[in-house]
Coordinates of C-alpha atoms (C1' of nucleotides) in Angstrom, one line a residue:
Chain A
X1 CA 1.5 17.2 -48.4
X2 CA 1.7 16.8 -44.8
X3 CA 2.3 20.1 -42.8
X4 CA 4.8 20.7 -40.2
X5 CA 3.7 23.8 -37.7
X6 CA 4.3 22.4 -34.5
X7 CA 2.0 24.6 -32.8
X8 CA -1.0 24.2 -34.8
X9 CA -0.1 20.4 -34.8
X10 CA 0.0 20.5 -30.7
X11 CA -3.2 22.4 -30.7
X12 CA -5.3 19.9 -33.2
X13 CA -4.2 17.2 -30.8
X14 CA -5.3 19.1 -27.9
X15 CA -8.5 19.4 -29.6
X16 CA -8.4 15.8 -30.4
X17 CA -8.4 14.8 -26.4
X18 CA -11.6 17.4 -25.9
X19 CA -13.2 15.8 -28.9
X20 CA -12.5 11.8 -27.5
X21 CA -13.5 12.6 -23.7
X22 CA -17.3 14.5 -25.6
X23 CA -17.5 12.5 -28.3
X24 CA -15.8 9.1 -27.8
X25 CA -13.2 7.4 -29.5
X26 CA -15.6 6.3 -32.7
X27 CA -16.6 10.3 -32.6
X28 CA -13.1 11.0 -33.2
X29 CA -13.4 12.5 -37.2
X30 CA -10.6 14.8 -38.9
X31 CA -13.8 17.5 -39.2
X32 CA -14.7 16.7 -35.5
X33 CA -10.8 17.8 -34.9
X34 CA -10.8 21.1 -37.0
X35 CA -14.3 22.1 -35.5
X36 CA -13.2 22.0 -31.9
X37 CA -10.0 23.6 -33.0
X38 CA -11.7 26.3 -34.7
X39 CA -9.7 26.0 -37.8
X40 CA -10.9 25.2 -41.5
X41 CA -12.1 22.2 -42.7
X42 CA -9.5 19.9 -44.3
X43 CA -6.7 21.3 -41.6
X44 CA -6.4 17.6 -39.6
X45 CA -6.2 15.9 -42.9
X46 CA -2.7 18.2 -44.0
X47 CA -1.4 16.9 -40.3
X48 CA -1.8 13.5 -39.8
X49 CA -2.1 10.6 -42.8
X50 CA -4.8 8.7 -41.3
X51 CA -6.8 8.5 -38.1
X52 CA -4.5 5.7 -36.6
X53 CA -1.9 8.7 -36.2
X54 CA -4.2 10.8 -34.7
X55 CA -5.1 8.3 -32.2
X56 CA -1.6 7.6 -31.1
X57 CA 0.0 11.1 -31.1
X58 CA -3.2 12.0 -28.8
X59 CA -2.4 9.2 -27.0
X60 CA 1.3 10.4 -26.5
X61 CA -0.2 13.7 -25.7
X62 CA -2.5 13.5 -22.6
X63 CA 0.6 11.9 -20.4
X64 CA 2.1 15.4 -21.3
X65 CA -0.7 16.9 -19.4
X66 CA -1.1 14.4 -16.8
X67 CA 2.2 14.6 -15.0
X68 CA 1.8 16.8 -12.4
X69 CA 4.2 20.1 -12.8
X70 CA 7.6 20.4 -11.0
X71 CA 6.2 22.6 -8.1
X72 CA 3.5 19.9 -7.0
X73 CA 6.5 17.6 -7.5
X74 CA 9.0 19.5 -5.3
X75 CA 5.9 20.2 -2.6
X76 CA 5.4 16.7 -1.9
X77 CA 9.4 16.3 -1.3
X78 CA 8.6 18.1 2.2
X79 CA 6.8 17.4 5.1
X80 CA 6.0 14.4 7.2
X81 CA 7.0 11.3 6.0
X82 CA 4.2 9.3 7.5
X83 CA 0.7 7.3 6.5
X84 CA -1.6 10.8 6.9
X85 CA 0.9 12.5 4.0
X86 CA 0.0 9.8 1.6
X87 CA -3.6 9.7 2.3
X88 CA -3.1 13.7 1.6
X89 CA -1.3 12.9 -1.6
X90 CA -3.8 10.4 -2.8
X91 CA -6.5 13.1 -1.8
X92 CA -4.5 15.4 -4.1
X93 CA -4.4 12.5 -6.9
X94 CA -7.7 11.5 -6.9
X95 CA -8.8 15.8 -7.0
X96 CA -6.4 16.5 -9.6
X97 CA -8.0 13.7 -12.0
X98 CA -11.4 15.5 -11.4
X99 CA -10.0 18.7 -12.7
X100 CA -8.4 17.2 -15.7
X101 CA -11.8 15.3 -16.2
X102 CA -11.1 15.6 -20.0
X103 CA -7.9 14.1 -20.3
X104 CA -9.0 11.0 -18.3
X105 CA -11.5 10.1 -20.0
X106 CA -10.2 10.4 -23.2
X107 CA -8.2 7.9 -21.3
X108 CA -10.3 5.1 -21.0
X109 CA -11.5 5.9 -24.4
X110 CA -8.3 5.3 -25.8
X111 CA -8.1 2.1 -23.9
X112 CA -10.5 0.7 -25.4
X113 CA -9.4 1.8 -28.9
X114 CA -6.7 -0.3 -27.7
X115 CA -8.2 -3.1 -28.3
X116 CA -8.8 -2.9 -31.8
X117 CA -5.8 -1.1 -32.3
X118 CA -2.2 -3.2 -32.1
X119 CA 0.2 0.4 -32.3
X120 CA -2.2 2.7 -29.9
X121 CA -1.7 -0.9 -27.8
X122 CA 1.3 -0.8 -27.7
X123 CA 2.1 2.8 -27.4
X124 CA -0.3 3.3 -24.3
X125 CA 1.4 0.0 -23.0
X126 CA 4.6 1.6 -22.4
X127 CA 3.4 4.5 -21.3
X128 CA 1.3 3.2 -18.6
X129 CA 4.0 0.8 -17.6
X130 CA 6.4 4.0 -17.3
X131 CA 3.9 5.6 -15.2
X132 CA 3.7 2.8 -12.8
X133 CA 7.3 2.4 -12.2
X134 CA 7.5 6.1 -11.6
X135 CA 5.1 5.8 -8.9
X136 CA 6.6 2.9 -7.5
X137 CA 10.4 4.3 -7.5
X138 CA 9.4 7.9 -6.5
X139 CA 7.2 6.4 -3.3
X140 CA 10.3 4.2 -2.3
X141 CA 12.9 6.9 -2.8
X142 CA 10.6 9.6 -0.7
X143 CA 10.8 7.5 2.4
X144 CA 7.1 7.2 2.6
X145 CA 5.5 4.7 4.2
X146 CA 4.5 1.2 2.2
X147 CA 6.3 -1.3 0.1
X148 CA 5.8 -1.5 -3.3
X149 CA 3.1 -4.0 -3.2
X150 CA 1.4 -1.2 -0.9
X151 CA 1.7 1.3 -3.7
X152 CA 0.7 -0.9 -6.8
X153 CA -2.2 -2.0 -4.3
X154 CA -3.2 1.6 -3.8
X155 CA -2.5 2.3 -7.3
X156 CA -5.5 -0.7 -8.4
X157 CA -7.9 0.5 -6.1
X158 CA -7.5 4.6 -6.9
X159 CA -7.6 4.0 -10.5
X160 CA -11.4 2.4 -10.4
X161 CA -12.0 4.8 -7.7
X162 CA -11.4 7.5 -10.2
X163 CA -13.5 5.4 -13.0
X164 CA -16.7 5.2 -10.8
X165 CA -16.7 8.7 -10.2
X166 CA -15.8 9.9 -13.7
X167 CA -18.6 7.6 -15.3
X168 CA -21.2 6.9 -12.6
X169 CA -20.3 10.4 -10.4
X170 CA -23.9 9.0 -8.0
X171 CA -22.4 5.3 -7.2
X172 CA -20.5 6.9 -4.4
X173 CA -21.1 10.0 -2.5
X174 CA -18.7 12.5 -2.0
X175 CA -18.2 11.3 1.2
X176 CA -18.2 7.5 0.6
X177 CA -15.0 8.8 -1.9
X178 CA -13.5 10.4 0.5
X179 CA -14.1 7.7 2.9
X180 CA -12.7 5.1 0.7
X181 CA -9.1 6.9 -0.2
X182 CA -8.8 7.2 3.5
X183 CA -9.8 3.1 4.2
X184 CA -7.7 2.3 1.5
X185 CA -4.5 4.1 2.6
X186 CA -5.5 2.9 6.2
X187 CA -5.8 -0.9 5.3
X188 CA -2.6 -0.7 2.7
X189 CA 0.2 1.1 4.2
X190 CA 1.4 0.3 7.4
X191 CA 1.6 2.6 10.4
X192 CA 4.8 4.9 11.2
X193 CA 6.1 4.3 14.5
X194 CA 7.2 7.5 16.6
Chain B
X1 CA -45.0 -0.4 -35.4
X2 CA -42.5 -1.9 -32.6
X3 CA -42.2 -5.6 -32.7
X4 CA -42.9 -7.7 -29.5
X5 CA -41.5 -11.4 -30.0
X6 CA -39.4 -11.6 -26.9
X7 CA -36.7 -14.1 -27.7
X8 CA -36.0 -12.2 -30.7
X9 CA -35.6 -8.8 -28.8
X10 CA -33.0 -11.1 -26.6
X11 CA -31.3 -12.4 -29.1
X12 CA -30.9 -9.0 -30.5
X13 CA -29.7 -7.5 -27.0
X14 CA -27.2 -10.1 -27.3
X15 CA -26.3 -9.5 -30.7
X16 CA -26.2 -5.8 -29.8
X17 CA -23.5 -6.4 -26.6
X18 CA -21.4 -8.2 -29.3
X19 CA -20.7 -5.5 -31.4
X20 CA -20.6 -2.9 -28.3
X21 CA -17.5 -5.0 -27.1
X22 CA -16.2 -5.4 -31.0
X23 CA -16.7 -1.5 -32.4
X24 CA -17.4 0.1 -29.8
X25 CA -20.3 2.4 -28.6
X26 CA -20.4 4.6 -31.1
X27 CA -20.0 1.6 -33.8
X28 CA -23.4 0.2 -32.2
X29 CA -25.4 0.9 -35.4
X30 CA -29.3 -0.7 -36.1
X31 CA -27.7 -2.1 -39.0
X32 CA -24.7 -3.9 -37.4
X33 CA -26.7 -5.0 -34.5
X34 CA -28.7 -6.8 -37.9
X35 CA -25.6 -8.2 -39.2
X36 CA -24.5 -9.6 -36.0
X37 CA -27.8 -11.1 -34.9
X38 CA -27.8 -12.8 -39.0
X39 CA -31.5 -10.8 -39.4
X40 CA -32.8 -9.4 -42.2
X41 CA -31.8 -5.7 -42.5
X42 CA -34.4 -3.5 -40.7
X43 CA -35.0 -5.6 -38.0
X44 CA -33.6 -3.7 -35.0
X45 CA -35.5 -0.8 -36.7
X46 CA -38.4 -2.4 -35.9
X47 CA -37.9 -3.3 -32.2
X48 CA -36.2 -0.8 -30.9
X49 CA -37.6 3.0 -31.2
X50 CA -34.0 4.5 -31.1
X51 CA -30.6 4.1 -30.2
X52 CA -31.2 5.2 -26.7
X53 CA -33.5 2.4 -25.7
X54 CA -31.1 0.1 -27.6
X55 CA -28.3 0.8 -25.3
X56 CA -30.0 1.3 -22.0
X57 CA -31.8 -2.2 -22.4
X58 CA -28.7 -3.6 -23.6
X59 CA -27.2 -2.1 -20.6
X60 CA -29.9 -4.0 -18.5
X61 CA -29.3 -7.0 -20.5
X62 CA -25.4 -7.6 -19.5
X63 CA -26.3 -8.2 -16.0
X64 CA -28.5 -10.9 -16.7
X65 CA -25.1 -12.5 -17.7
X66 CA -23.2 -11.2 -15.3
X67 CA -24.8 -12.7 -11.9
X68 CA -22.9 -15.9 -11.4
X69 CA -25.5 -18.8 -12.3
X70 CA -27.0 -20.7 -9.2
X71 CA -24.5 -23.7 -8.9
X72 CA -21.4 -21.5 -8.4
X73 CA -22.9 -19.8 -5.6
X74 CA -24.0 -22.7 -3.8
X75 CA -20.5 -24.0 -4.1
X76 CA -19.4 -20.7 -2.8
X77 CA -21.2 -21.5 0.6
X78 CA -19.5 -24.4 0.6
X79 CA -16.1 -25.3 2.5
X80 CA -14.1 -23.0 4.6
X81 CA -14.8 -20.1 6.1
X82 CA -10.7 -18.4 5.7
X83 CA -8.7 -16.1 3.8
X84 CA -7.5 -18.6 1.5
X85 CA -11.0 -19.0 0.4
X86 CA -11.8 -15.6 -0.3
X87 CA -9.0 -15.8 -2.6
X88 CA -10.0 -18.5 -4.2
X89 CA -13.2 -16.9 -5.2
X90 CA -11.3 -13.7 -6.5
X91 CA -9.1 -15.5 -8.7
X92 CA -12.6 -17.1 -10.2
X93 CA -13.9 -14.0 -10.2
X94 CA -10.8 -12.7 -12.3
X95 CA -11.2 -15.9 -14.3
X96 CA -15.2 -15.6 -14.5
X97 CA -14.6 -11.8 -16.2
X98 CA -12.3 -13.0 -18.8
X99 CA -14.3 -16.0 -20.0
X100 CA -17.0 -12.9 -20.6
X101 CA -14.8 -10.3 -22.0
X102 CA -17.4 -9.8 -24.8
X103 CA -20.1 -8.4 -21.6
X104 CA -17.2 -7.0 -19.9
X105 CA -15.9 -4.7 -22.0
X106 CA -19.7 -3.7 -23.6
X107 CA -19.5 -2.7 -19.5
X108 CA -16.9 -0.2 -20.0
X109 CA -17.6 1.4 -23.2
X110 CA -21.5 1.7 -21.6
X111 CA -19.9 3.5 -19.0
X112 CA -18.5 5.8 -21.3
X113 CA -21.2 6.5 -23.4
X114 CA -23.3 7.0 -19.6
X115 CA -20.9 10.4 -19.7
X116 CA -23.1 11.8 -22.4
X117 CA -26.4 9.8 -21.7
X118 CA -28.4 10.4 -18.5
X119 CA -31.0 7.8 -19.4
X120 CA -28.3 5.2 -19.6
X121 CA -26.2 6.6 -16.6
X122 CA -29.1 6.2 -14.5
X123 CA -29.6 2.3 -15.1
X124 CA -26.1 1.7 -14.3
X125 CA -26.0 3.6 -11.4
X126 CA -28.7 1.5 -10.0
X127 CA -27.3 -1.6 -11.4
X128 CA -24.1 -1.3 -10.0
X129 CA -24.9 -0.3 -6.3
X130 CA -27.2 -3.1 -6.2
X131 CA -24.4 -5.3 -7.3
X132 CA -21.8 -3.7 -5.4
X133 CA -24.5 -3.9 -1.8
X134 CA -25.5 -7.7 -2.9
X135 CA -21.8 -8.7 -3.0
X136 CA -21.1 -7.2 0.2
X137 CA -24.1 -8.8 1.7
X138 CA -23.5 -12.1 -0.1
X139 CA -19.9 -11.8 1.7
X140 CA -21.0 -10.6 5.3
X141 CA -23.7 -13.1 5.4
X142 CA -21.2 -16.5 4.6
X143 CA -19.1 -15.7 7.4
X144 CA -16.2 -15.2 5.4
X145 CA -13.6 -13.0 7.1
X146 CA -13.7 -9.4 5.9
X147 CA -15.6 -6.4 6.7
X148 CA -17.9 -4.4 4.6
X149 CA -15.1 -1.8 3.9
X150 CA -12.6 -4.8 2.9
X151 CA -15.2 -6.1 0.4
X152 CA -15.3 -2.4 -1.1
X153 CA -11.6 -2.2 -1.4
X154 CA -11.2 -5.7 -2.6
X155 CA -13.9 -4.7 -5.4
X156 CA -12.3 -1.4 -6.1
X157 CA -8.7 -3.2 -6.5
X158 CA -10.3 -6.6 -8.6
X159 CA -12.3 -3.8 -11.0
X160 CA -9.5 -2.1 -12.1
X161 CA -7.2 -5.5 -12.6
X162 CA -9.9 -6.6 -14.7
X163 CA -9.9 -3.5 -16.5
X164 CA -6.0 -3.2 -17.1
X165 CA -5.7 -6.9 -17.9
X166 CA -8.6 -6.6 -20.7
X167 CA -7.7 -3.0 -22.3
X168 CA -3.7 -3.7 -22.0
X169 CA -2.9 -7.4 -21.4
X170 CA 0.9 -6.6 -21.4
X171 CA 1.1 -4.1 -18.6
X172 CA 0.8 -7.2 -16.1
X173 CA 2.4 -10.4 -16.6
X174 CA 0.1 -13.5 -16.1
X175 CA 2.1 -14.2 -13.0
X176 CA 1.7 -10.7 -11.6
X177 CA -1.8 -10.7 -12.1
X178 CA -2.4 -13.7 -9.6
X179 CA 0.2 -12.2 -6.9
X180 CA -1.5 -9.0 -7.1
X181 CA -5.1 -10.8 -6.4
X182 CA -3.2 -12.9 -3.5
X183 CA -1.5 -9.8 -2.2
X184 CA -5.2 -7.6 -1.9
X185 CA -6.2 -10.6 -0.4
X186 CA -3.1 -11.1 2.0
X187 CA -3.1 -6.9 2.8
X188 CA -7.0 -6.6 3.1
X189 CA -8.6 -9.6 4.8
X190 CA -7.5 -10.4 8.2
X191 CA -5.8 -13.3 9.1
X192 CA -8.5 -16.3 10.1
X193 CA -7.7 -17.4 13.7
X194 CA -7.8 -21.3 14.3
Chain C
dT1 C1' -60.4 -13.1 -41.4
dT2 C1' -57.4 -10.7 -38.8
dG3 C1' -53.3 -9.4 -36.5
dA4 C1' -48.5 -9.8 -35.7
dC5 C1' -44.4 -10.7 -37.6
dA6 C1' -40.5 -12.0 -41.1
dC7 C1' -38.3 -10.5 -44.9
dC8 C1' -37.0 -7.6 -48.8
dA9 C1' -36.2 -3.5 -51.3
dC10 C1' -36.0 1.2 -52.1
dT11 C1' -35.3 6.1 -51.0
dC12 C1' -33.4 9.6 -48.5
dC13 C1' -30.1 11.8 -45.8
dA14 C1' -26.0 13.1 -43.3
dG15 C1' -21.4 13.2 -42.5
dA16 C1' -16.7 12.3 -43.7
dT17 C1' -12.8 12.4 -46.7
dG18 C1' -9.1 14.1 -49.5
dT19 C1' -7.6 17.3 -52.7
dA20 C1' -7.4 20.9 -56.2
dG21 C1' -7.1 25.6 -56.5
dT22 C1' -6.1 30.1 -54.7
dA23 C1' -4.3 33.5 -51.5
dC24 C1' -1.0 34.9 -48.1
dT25 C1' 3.4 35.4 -45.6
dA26 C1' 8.2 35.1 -44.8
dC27 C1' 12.5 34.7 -46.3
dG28 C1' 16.4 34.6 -49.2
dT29 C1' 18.4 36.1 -53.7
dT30 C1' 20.0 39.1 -57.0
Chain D
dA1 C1' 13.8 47.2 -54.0
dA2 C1' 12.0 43.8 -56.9
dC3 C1' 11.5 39.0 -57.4
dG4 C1' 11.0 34.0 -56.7
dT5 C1' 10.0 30.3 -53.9
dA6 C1' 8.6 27.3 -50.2
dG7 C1' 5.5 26.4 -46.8
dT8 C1' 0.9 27.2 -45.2
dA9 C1' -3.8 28.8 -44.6
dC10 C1' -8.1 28.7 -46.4
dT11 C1' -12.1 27.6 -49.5
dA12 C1' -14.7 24.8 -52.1
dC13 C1' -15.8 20.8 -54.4
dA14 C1' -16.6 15.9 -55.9
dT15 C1' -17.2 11.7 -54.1
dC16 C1' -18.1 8.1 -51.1
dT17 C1' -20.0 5.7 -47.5
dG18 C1' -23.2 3.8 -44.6
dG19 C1' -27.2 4.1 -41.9
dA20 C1' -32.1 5.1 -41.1
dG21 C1' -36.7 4.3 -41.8
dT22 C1' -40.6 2.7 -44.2
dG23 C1' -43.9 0.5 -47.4
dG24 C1' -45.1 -3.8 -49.4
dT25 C1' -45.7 -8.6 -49.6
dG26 C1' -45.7 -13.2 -47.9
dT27 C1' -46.5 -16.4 -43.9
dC28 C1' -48.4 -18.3 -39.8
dA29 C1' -51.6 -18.9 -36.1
dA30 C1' -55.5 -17.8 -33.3

DNA sequence: TTGACACCACTCCAGATGTAGTACTACGTT
DNA sequence: AACGTAGTACTACATCTGGAGTGGTGTCAA
C-alpha cells in the first residue's frame, strides 16, 4: 500500500535530488533514496510505485528550489534600469547555481534520463518552457534593457556557462567566468542612453 | 593478461560510446560494452583493467570523431570572408552535432560522471580547451569577422542549443532553432564592411 | 614451439526489490 | 476509560538480477 505523509514524501524526494547530482541518474535506487534519507530500508518502495515516479516527482521538485524566493524577487524590482544591473543580475544567476550545485546537476542528470524517458520528457519540457517564458516576460515587464532575443541569447550562453563550470570547474578560470558574463551582457544587450 | 589487438580495442571504444549515449554512464557495463560490440562475453574484461580506463579512453576516443574530417575544413577556407558565412558554418555545426548524437550525448553524460572522476575530469578538461583554443584560432586565422571573445560567446550560445535540442527536442521549434543560430550570429559578429 | 588472442563456460558476489509481519501512534467510538 | 481501527514506521526475509573475473581450450602466425 502506498503511503501518504507528505513530509516524509517531500523529504525522500529531497534525498532523491542529493542522490542524482552524487550518484547519477542510473545510481538513483529506492535503497540509494532511504540511505540518504536516513530512513529504513523498504520506505521509498511504500511511496512511489516504480522508479519512473521517482524520477518525475524529483523532477517536479528541484524547480521548487530553483526559483529564487520573493525577497531576491522584489530586490531586483529596484534600482537602475540599465545594462550594468543585468550584468549584476546574471552575476547573481550564475552565483546562485553554484550554491545550489546539487540541484543543477541533478538537472542535467535528469535531462538525459530524458531521453530514455517519454513522461520525465515531457514533464521537464514544460517546465523548462515555463521557465523560459518567465524570464523572458519578467525582463520585458522590468524595463531592463534588451529585447527578447537579447534575453533568450543570454539565456543560451549562461546556461553552458553554468555547465562548464559545474562539470569541468578548470576550463575557465574564475576570472575568464567572470569575464565572459560581463562580454556577454556587453555584446547582447544594448546600451542605455542618459 | 590485457589484450593488445588495436582495432579491436577501437572497435570496442566505439561500442562502449554507444551504450554511454543509449544507458547512460552508469549503464556502461563490461558486459554491455560486449553485447554492443557482438563479442564473446569477457572480452572488455580482457582489454580494459577497469571501468575507469574504460571511460577515460572512451572519453579520448569521441574526439577522434568529433574533429570535422579534412575536406570540410578545406571547404571552410573557401569563399567569403562575411557574417553570412560564419553562419553558414554554425548551422553545419548545429547540423554536424545531430548527425552524431550518439558521441554527443556520450559527451554529456562523460561530463557528468567527470563530477565524481578526477581521472576522467582531467582528460576533458584538456580536451576541451584544446578544442575550444583551436576553434578560435581556426576562426582568427581565416579572416572571418569576429574576435576571440565573439567566438567564445558564439560557442557558449551553439553548446547549449545543442544541448537543449538533444535532451528536450520540444522546448525549441525546428524554426526557432535556426533563428536563434542567425540571431547569435546577427548580435555577435559585426557587420562585414564592403 | 611459442606467444598472443578468440571464444566459451563457470563460479562468485553484490545490490536491489518488494512484501510479510510486527509494533507503534493517533483518533474516534462507545 | 477502554477499545477498535486505520495509517504508518520499522525489521527482516526470500528472491532475483546481472555483472565481474578467470581458467581452459582451440586457433593462428611468427
Amino acid at each position: 500500500m502506498i503511503r501518504q505523509n507528505p513530509a516524509r514524501r517531500a523529504a525522500l524526494l529531497d534525498a532523491a535530488i542529493e542522490v542524482l547530482a552524487r550518484e547519477g541518474a542510473r545510481g538513483l535506487t529506492f535503497r540509494a533514496v532511504d540511505a540518504q534519507a536516513a530512513v529504513p530500508g523498504g520506505t521509498t518502495s511504500n511511496y512511489f510505485a516504480n522508479r519512473d515516479g521517482l524520477l518525475t516527482q524529483a523532477g517536479a521538485r528541484i524547480y521548487e528550489h530553483l526559483t529564487p524566493d520573493a525577497p531576491t524577487m522584489a530586490a531586483s524590482l529596484t534600482g537602475p534600469r540599465d545594462r550594468k544591473r543585468v550584468a549584476g543580475l546574471m552575476h547573481d544567476l550564475v552565483g546562485r547555481i553554484a550554491g545550489y550545485r546539487t540541484g543543477y546537476l541533478a538537472l542535467l542528470e535528469l535531462r538525459l534520463e530524458a531521453t530514455r524517458r517519454p513522461g520525465l520528457r515531457a514533464v521537464l519540457t514544460e517546465q523548462i518552457k515555463a521557465n523560459i517564458d518567465e524570464n523572458v516576460a519578467y525582463h520585458l515587464e522590468s524595463g531592463l534593457p534588451g529585447d527578447a532575443s537579447a534575453v533568450l541569447l543570454l539565456y543560451l550562453a549562461m546556461s553552458w556557462l553554468i555547465v562548464e563550470q559545474l562539470t569541468l570547474p578548470d576550463v575557465f578560470t574564475e576570472t575568464q567566468l567572470q569575464e565572459l558574463v560581463e562580454l556577454a551582457v556587453a555584446r547582447l544587450i544594448p546600451e542605455t542612453e542618459e
